PDB file of C-alpha atoms in Angstrom:
ATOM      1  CA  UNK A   1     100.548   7.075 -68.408  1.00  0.00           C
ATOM      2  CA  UNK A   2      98.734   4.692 -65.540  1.00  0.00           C
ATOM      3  CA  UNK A   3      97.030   6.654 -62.970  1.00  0.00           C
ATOM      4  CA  UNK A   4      98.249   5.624 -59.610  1.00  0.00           C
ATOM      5  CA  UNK A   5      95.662   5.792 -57.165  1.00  0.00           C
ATOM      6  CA  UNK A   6      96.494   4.958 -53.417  1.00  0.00           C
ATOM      7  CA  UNK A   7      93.099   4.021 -51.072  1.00  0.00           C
ATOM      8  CA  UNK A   8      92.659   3.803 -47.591  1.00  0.00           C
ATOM      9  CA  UNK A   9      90.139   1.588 -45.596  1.00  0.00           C
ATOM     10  CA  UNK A  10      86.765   2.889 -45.736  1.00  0.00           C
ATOM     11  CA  UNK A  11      86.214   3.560 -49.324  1.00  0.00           C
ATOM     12  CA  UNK A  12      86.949   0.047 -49.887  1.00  0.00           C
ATOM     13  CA  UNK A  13      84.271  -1.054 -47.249  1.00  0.00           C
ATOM     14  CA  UNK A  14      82.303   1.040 -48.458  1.00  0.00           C
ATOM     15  CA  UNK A  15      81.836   0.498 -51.753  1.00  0.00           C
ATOM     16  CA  UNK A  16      81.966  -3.449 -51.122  1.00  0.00           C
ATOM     17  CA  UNK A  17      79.078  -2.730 -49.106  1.00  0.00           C
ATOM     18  CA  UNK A  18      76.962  -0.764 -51.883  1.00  0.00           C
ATOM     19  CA  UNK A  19      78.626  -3.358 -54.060  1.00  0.00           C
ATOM     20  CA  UNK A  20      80.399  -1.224 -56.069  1.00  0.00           C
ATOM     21  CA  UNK A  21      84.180  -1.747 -55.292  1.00  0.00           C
ATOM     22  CA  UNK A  22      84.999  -2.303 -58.983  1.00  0.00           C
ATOM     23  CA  UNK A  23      84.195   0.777 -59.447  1.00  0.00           C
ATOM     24  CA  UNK A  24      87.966   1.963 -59.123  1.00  0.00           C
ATOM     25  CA  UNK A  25      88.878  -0.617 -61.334  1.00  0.00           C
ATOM     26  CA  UNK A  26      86.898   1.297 -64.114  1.00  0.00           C
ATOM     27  CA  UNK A  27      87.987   4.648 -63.334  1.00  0.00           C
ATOM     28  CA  UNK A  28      91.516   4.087 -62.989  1.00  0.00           C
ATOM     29  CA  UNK A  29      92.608  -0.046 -63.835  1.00  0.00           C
ATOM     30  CA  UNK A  30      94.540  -0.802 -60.663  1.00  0.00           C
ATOM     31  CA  UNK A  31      94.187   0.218 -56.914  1.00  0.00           C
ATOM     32  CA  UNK A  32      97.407   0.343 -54.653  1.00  0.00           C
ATOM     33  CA  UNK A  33      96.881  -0.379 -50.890  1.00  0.00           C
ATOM     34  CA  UNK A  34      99.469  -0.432 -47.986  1.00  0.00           C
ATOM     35  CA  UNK A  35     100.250  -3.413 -45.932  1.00  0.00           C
ATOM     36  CA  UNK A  36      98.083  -2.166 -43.053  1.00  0.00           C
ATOM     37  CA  UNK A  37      94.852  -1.227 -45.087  1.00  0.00           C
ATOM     38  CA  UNK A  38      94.833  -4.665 -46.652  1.00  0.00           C
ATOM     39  CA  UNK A  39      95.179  -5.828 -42.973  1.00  0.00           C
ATOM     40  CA  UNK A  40      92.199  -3.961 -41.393  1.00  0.00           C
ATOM     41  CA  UNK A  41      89.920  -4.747 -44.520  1.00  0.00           C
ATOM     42  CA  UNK A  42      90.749  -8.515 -43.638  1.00  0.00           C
ATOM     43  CA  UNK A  43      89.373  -7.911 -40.444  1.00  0.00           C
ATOM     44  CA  UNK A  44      85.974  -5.766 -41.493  1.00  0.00           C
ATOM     45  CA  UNK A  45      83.111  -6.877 -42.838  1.00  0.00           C
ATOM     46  CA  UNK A  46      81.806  -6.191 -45.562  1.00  0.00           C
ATOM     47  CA  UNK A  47      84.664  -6.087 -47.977  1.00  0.00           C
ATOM     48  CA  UNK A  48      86.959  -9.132 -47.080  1.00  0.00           C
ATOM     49  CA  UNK A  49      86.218 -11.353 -49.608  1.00  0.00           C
ATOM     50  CA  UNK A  50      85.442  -9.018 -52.249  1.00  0.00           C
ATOM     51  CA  UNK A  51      89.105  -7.455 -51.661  1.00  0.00           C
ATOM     52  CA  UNK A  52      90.606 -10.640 -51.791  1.00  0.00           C
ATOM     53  CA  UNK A  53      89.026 -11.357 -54.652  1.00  0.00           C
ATOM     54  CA  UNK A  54      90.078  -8.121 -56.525  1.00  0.00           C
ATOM     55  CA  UNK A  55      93.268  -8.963 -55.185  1.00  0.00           C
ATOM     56  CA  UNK A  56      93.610 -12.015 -56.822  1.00  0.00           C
ATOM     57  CA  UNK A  57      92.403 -10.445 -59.906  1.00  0.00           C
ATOM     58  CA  UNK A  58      95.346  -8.336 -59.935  1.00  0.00           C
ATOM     59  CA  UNK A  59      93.663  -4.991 -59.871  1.00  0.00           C
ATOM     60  CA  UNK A  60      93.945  -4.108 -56.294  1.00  0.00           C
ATOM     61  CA  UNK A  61      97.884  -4.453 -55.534  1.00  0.00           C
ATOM     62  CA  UNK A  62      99.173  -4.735 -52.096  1.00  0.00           C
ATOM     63  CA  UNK A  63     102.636  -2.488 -51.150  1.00  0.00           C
ATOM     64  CA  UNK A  64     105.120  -2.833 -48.824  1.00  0.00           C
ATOM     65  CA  UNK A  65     105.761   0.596 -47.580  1.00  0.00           C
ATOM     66  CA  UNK A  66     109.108   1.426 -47.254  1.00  0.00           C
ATOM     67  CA  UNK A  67     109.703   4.538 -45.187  1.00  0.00           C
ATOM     68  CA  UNK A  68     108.411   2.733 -41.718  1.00  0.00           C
ATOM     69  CA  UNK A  69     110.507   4.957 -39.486  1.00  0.00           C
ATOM     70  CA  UNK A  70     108.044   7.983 -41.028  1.00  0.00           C
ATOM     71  CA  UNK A  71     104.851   5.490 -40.442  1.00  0.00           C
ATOM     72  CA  UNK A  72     105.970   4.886 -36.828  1.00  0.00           C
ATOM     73  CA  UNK A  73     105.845   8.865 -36.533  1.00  0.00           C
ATOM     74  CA  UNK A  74     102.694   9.349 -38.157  1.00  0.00           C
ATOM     75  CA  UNK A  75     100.913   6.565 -35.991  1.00  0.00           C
ATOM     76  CA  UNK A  76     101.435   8.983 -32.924  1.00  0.00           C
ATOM     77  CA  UNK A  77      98.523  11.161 -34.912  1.00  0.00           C
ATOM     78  CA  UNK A  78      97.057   8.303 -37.017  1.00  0.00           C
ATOM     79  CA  UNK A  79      95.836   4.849 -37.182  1.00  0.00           C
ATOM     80  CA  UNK A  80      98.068   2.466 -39.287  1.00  0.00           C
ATOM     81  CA  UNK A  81      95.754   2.538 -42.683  1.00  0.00           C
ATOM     82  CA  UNK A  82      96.099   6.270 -42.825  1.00  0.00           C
ATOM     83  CA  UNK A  83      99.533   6.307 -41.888  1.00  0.00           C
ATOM     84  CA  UNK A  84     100.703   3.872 -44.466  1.00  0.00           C
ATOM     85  CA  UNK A  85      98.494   5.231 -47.177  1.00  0.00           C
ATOM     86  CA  UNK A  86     100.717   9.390 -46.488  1.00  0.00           C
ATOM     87  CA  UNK A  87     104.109   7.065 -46.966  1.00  0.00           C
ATOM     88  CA  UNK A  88     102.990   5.111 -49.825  1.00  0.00           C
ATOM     89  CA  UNK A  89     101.324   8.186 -51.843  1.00  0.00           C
ATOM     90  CA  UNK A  90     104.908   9.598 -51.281  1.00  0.00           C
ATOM     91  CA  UNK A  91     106.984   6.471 -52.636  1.00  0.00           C
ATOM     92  CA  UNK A  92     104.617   5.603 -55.617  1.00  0.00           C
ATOM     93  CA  UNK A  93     104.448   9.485 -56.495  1.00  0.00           C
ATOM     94  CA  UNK A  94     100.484   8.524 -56.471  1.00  0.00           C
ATOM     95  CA  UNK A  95      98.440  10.814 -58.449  1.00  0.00           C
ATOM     96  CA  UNK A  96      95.788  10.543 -56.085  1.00  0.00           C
ATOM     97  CA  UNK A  97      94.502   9.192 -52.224  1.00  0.00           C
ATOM     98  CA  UNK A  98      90.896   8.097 -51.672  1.00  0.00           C
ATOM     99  CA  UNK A  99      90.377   8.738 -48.110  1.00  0.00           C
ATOM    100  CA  UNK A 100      87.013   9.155 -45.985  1.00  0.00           C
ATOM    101  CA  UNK A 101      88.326  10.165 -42.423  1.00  0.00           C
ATOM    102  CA  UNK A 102      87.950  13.869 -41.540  1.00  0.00           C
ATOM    103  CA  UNK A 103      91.128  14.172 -39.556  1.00  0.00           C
ATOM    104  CA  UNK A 104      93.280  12.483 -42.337  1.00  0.00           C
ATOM    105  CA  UNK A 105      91.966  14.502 -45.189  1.00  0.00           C
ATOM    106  CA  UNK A 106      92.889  17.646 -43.637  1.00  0.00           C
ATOM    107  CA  UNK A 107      96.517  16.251 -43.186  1.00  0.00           C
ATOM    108  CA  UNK A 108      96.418  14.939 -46.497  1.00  0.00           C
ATOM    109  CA  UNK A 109      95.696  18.102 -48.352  1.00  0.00           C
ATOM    110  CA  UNK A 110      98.619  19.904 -46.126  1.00  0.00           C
ATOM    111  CA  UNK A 111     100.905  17.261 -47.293  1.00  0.00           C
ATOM    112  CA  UNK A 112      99.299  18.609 -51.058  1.00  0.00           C
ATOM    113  CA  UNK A 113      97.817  15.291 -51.828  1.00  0.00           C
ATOM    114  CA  UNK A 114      95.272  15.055 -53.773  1.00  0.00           C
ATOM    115  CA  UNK A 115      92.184  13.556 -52.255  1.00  0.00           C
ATOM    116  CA  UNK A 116      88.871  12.003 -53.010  1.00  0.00           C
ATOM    117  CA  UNK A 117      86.753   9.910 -51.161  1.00  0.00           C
ATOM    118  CA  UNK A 118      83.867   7.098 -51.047  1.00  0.00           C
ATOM    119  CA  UNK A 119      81.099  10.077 -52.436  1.00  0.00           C
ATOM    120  CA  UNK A 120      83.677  11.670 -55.246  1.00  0.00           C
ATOM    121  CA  UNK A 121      83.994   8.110 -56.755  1.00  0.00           C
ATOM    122  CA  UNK A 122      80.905   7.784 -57.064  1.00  0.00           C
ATOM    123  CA  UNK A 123      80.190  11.086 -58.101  1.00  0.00           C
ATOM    124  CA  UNK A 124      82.985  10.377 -60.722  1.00  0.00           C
ATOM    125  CA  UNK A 125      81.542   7.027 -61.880  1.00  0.00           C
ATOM    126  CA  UNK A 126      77.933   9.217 -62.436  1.00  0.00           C
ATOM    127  CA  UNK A 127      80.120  11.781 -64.232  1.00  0.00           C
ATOM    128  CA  UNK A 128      81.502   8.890 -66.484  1.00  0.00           C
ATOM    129  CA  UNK A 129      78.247   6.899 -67.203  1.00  0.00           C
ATOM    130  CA  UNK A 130      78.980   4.198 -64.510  1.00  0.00           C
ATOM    131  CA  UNK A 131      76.632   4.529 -62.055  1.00  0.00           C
ATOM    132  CA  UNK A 132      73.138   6.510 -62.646  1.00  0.00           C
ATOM    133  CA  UNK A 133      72.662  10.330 -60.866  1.00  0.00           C
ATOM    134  CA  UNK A 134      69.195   8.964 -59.938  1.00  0.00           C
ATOM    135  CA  UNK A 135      70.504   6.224 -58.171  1.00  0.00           C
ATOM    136  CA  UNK A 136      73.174   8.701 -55.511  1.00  0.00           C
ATOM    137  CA  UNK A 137      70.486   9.739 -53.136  1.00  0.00           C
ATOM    138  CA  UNK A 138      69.607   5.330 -52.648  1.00  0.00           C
ATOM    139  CA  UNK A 139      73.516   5.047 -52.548  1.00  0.00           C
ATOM    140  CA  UNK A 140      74.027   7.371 -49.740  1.00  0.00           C
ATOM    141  CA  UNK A 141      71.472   6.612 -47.419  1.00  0.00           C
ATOM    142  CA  UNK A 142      72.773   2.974 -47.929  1.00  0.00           C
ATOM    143  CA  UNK A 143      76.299   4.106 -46.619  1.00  0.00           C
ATOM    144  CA  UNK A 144      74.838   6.386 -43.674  1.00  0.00           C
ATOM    145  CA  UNK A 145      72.782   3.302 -42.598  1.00  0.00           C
ATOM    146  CA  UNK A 146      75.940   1.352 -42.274  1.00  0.00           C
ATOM    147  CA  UNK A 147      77.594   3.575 -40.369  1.00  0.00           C
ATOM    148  CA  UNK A 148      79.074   6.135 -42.979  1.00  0.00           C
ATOM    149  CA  UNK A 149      79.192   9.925 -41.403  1.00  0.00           C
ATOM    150  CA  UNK A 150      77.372  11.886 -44.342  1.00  0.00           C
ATOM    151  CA  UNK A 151      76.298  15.664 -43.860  1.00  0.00           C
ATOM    152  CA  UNK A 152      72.944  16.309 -43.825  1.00  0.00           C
ATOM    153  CA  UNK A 153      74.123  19.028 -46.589  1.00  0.00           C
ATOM    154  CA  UNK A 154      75.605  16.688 -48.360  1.00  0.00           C
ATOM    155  CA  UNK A 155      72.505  14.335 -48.392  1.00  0.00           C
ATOM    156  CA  UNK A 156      70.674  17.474 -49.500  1.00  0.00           C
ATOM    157  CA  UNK A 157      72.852  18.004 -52.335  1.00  0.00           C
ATOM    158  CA  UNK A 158      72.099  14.871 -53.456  1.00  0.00           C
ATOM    159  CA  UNK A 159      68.450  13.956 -52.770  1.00  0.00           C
ATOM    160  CA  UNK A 160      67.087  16.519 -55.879  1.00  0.00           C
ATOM    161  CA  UNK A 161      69.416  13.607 -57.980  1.00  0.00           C
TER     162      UNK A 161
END
């Protein structure tokens, strides 16, 4: 049975900017993003190309969420990305979100989603022989430079890699 995987903006900058955003693509095959997500990484940079391009490939698939009156509620809390990516968990019956924002994870895991984010992927992809654990502590610092919010405790964790 596919693993359907549902991600919201930032991982996908993210990794494009370590580029890594195949990554997902070898943990779990395909990627599903709403509508809006696909929308905001077309106006970000880095990651608009490199989305398109994995879009084209076929392994990141743009939804159509259908539930909109329930997106229109959650935007009163949320931005669009976040709020689409709640709906469209809910409609594919997703196995799991990848979401970085604070705020959203903590409504994500009342809605009993299960979450991950730009560090547990590539935590996973060290746990599966993708990336190397030598190479995290390089990784991170990389994604707090560009603007990622990273604990210190969590850079901690990581620097004895």
């Amino acid at each position: 049975m596919e693993k359907i995987v549902v991600s919201d903006t930032s991982p996908l900058i993210g990794l494009a900017h370590l580029g890594l955003l195949t990554i997902p693509k070898m943990l779990w095959g395909k990627l599903y993003v709403p509508n809006a997500v696909f929308a905001e990484v077309l106006r970000k940079s880095p990651g608009r190309e490199e989305v398109q391009r994995a879009v084209s490939d076929g392994w990141i698939i743009v939804k159509k969420v259908n539930d909109m009156a329930t997106v229109k509620i959650l935007n009163d809390v949320f931005g669009p990305g976040e709020s689409e990516c709640f709906v469209l968990v809910r409609e594919l019956k997703a196995h799991l979100l990848v979401m970085d924002e604070k705020r959203g994870r903590k409504a994500a895991k009342r809605f009993g989603f299960r979450l991950t984010g730009t560090v547990g992927i590539l935590t996973t992809a060290v746990e599966k022989g993708l990336l190397q654990a030598e190479d995290m502590p390089a990784l991170l610092k990389k994604l707090k430079d560009c603007g990622f919010r990273l604990s210190n405790d969590l850079m901690r964790q990581f620097a004895g890699s």
